[in-house]
Coordinates of C-alpha atoms in Angstrom, one line a residue:
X1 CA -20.6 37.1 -36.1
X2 CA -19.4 40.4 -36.8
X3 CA -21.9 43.2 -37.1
X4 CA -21.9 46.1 -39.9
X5 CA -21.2 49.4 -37.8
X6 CA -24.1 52.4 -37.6
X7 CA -22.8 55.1 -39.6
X8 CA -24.8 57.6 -38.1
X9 CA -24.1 61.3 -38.0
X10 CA -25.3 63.0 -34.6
X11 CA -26.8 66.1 -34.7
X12 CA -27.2 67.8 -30.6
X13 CA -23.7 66.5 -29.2
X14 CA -22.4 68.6 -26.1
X15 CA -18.8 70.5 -25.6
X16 CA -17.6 72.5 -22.8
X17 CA -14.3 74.0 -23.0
X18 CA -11.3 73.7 -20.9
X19 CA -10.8 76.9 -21.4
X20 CA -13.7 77.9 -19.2
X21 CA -13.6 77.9 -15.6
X22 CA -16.5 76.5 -13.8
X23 CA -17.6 78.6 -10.9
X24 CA -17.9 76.9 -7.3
X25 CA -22.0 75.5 -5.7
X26 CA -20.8 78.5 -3.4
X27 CA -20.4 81.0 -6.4
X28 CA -22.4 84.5 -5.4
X29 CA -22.8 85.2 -9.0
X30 CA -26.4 84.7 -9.6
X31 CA -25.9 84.7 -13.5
X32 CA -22.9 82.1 -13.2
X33 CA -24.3 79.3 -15.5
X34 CA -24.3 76.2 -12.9
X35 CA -22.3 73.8 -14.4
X36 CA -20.5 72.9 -11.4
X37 CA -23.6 70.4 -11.4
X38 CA -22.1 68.3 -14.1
X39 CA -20.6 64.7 -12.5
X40 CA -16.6 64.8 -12.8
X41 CA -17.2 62.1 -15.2
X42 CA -19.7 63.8 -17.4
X43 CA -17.3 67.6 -17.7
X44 CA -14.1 65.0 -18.5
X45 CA -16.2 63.6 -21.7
X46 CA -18.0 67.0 -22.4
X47 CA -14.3 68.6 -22.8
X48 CA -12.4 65.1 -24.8
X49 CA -12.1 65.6 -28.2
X50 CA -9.7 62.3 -27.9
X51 CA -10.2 58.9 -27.3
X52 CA -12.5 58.9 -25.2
X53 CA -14.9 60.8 -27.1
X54 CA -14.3 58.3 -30.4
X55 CA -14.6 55.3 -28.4
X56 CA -17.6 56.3 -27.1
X57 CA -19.0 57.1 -30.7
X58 CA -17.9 53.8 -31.6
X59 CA -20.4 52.2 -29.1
X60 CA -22.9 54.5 -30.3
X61 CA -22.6 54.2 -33.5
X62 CA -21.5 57.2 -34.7
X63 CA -20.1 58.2 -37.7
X64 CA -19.7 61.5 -37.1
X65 CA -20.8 64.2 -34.1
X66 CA -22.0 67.7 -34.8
X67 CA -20.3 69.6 -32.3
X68 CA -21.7 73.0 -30.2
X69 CA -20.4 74.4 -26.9
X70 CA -23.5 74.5 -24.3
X71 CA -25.2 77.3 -24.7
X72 CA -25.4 80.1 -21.9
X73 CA -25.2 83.9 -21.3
X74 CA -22.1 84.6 -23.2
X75 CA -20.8 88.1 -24.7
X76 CA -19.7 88.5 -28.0
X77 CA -15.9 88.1 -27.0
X78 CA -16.8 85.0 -24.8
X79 CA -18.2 83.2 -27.7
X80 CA -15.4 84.4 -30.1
X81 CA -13.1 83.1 -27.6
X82 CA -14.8 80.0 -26.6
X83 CA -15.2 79.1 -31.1
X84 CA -11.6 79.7 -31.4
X85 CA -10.7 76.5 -28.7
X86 CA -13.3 74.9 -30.5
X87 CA -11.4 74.8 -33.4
X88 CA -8.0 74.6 -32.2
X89 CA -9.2 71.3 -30.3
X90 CA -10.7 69.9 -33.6
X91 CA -7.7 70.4 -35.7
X92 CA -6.5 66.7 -35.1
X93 CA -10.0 65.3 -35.5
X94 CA -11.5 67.4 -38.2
X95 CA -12.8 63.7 -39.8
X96 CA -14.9 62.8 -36.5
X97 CA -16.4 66.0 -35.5
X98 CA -17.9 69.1 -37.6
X99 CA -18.4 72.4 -35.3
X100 CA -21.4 74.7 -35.4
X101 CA -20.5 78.1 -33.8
X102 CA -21.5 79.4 -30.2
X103 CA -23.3 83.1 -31.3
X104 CA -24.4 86.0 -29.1
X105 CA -27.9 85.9 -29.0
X106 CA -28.5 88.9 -26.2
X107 CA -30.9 91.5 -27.0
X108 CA -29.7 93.9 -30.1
X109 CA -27.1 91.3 -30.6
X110 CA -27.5 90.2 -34.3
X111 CA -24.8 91.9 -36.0
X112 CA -22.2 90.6 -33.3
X113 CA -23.8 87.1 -34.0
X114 CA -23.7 87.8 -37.5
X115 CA -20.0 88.4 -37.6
X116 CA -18.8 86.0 -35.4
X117 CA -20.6 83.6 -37.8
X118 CA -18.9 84.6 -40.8
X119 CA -15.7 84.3 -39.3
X120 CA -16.5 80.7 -38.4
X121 CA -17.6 79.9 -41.8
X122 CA -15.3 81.3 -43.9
X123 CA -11.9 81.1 -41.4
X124 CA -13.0 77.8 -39.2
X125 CA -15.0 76.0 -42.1
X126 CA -17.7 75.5 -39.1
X127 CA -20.6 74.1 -41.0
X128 CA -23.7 76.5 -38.9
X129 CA -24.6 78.6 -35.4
X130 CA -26.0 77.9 -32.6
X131 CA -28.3 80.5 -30.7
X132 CA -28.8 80.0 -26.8
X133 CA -32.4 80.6 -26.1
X134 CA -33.7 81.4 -22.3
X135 CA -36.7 82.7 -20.7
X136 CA -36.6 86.3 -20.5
X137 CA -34.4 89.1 -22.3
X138 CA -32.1 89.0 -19.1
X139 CA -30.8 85.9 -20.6
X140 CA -31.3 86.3 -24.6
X141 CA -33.2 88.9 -26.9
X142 CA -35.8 88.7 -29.1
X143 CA -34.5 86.8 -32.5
X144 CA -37.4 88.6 -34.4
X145 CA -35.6 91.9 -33.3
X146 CA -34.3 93.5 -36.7
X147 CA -30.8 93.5 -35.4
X148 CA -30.4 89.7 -36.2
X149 CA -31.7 90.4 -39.6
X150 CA -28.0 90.5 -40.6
X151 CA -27.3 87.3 -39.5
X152 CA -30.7 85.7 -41.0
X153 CA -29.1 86.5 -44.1
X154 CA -25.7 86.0 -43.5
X155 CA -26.7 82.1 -43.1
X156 CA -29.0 82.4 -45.9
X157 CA -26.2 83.4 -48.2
X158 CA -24.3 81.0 -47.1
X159 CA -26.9 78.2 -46.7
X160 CA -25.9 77.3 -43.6
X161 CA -28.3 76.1 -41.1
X162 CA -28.6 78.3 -37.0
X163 CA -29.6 75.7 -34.5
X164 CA -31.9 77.1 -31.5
X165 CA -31.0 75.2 -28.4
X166 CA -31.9 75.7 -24.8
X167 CA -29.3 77.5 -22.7
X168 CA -27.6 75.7 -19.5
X169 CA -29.8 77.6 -16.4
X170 CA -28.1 79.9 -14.4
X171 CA -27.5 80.3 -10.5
X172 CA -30.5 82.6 -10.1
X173 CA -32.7 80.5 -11.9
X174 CA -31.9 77.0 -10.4
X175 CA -33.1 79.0 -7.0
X176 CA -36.2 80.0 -8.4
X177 CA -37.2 77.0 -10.2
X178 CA -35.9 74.0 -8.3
X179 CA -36.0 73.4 -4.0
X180 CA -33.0 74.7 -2.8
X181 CA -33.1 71.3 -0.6
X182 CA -32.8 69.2 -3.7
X183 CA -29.2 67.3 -3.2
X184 CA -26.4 67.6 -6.1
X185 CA -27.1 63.8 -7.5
X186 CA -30.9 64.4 -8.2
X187 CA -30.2 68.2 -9.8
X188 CA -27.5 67.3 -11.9
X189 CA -29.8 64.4 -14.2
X190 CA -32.7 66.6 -13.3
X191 CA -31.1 69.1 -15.1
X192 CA -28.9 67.6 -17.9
X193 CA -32.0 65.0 -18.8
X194 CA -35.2 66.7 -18.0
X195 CA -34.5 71.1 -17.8
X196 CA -34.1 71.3 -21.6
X197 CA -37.5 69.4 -22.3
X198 CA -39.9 71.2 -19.6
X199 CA -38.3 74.5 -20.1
X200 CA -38.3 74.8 -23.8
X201 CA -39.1 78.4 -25.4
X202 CA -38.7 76.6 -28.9
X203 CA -42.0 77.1 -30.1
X204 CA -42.9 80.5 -28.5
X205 CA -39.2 81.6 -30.4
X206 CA -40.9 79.7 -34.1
X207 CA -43.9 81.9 -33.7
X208 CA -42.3 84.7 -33.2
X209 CA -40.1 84.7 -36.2
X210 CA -43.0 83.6 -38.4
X211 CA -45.3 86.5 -36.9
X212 CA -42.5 89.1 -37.9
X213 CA -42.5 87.7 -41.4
X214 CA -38.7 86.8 -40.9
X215 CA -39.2 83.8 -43.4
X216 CA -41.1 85.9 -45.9
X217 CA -38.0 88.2 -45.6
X218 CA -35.6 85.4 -46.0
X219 CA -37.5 82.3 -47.2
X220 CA -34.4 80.1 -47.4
X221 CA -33.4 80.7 -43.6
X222 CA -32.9 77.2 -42.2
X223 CA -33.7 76.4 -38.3
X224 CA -32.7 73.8 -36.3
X225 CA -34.8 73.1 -33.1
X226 CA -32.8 71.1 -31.4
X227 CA -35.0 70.3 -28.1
X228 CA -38.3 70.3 -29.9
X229 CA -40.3 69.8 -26.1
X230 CA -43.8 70.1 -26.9
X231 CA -43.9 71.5 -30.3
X232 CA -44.9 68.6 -31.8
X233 CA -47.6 67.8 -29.8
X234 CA -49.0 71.2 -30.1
X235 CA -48.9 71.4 -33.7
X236 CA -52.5 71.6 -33.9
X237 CA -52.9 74.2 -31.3
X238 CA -50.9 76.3 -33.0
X239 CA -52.6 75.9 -36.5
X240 CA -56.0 76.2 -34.7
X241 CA -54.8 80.0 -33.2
X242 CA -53.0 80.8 -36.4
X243 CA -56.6 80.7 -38.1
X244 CA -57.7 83.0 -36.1
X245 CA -55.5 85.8 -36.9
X246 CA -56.9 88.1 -39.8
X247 CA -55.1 87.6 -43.1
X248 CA -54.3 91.1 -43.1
X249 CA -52.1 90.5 -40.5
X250 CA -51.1 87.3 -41.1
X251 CA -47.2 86.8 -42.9
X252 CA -47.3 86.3 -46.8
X253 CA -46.4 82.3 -46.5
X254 CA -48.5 80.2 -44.6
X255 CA -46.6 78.3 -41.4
X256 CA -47.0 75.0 -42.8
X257 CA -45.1 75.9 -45.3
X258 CA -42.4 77.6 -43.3
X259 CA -42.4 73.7 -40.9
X260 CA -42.0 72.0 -44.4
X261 CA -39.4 74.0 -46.1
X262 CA -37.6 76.2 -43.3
X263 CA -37.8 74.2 -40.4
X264 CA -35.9 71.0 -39.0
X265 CA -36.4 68.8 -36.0
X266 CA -33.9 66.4 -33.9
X267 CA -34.5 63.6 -32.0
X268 CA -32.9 65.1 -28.8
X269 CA -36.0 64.9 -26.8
X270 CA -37.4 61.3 -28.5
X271 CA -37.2 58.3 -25.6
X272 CA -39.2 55.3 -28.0
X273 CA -41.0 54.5 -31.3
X274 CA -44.4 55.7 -30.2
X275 CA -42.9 59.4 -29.6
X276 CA -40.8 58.8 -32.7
X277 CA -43.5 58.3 -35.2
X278 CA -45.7 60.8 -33.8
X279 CA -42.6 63.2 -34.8
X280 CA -42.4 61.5 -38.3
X281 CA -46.4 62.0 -38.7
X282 CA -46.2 66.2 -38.4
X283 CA -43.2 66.9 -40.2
X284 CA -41.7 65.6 -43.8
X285 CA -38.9 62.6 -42.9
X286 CA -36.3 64.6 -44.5
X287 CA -37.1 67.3 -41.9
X288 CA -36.4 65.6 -38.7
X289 CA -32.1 65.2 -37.5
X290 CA -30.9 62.2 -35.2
X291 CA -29.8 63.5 -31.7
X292 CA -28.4 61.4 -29.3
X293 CA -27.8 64.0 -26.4
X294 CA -24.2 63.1 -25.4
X295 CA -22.9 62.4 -22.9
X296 CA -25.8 63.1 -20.8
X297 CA -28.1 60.4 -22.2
X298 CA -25.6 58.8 -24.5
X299 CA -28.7 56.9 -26.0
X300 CA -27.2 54.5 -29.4
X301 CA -28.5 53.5 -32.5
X302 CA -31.1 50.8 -31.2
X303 CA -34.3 53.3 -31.9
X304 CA -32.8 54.3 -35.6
X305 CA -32.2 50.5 -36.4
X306 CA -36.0 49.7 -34.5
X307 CA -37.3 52.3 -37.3
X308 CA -35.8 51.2 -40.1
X309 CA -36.9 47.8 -39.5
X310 CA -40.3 48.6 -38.5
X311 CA -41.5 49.5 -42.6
X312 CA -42.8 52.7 -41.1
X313 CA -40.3 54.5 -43.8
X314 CA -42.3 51.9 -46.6
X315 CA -42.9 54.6 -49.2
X316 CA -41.7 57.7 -48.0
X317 CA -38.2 59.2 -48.4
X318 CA -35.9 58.4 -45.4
X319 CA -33.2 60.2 -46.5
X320 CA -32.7 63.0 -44.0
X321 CA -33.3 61.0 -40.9
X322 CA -31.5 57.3 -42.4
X323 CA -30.3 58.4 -45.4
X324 CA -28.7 57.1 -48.4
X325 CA -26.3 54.6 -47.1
X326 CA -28.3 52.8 -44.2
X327 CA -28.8 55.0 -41.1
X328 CA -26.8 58.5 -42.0
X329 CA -27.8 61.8 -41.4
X330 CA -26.0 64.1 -43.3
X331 CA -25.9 67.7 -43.1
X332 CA -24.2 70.1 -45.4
X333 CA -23.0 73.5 -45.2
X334 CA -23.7 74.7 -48.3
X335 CA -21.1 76.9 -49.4
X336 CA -18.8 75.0 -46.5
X337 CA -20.1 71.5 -47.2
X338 CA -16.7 70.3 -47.4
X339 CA -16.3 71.0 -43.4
X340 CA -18.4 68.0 -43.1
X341 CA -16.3 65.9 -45.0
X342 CA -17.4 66.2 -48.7
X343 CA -20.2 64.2 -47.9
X344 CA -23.3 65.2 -50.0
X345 CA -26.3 67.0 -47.6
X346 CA -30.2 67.0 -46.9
X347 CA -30.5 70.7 -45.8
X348 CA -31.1 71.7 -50.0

């Protein structure tokens, strides 16, 4: 008996660019990002926007992908360069994948970031940004700097949303952080499945804005965390030290109401129901973004369909995370919402 197709929307799908030459294991540059790692067969899906790519959605169940380039250490004319094969490649495919642009995120780097945005936007009809975070300022700045003040309101104007999302690690910091006797086949998953989770500056980045009143400064920015980690289940902590700070120093708006109205999740880093619902529990269900991960986990619709027939969803609004017509997750980009296909949006 024939089945009635997911219609899902994903929300964290990878893209590496043909255009971009992967360095050698033997590279000497020690801030090459190491995406020589990467199986043959994982780079040759990460660069398809063809075929291969849409019969893979099919299995999934996909709808729709939200497409960014991985994230690493790239200047202000890298990322320029790398958006405009982003959209060259999606010309043919414009109805299958919606493009959020790779920005600058270096230290003092906000106005770059803010232009290359509104280029995207307004030339490319690319629906949001993405901002590489890493540890350390060798590797991205401080987003509460002032400098990215321009492009806090440049996507506020707009209502587009900026996704934060874990950089690929580089040579140096493989060396540092993994054995060196580790072979190739247990770094690569190691990496692609596991780096983004255990690494995550996510929630140290959250505070930070919030502490620098950036959302009292722009209270309709909208963030995407797209590798939560352990934010969720350190909710509480961070309440608990929040308290503790004098009100005097303290932002005007209180952080729960920055997570409720300024701040969505994705599934990226969910692996079963019990993680799942504990995400569902802390944040409003119109908050929280399906994420599949592909290709590197290329996890279907089997956990979206256990939810919706689980009655967890009984009386509260499913629409961001299932939506409207049985398992869509729709975003819109405001001013640019018809880059997604005319389809009507969440992020309000």
């Amino acid at each position: 008996m024939a089945t009635t197709p997911s219609n899902l929307i994903a929300t964290v799908e990878s893209y590496l660019s043909p255009t971009l030459a992967i360095q050698p294991s033997t590279s000497n540059d020690p801030s090459a990002p190491a995406f020589h790692l990467l199986p043959l067969t994982t780079q040759a899906k990460l660069r398809n926007f063809g075929p291969i790519r849409v019969k893979d959605m099919r299995a999934l169940g996909h709808s729709k992908q939200i497409i960014s380039h991985i994230p690493f250490p790239a200047s202000a004319l890298t990322c320029a360069k790398l958006n405009d094969a982003l959209y060259a490649a999606n010309r043919l495919n414009a109805d299958k994948f919606v493009p959020l642009a790779l920005l600058p995120s270096g230290a003092g780097e906000g106005k770059d970031a803010a232009r290359e945005l509104q280029k995207c936007i307004t030339k490319y009809r690319f629906v949001g940004g993405v901002l590489g975070l890493g540890p350390g300022s060798s590797r991205s700045g401080n987003l509460d700097d002032r400098s990215f003040d321009e492009l806090w309101a440049l996507a506020e104007k707009y209502r587009v949303p900026v996704a934060l999302r874990e950089m690929w690690p580089i040579e140096s910091e493989l060396s540092k952080t993994y054995q060196h006797n580790l072979p190739a086949s247990v770094l690569a998953p190691l990496v692609s499945h596991i780096h983004a989770v255990l690494n995550s500056q996510t929630a140290l980045y959250l505070l930070h804005l919030y502490l620098s009143s950036t959302f009292d400064r722009f209270p309709s920015l909208r963030l995407i965390l797209c590798h939560p980690g352990v934010l969720p289940s350190q909710f509480r902590r961070i309440t608990a030290f929040l308290a503790l700070i004098p009100d005097a120093d303290k932002p005007k708006r209180p952080f729960l109401d920055v997570w409720q109205h300024n701040v969505y999740l994705t599934t990226a880093d969910v692996q079963d129901m019990s993680s799942l619902r504990s995400l569902l529990e802390l944040i409003p269900v119109d908050r929280v973004l399906y994420a599949s991960n592909y290709p590197f986990e290329e996890r279907g619709k089997e956990l979206m369909e256990e939810l919706r027939g689980s009655g967890f969803l009984t009386g509260r609004s499913g629409r961001g995370l299932l939506g409207e017509c049985g398992g869509t997750v729709w975003i819109e980009g405001g001013d640019v919402g018809k880059a997604a296909g005319g389809v009507p949006g969440y992020l309000k």
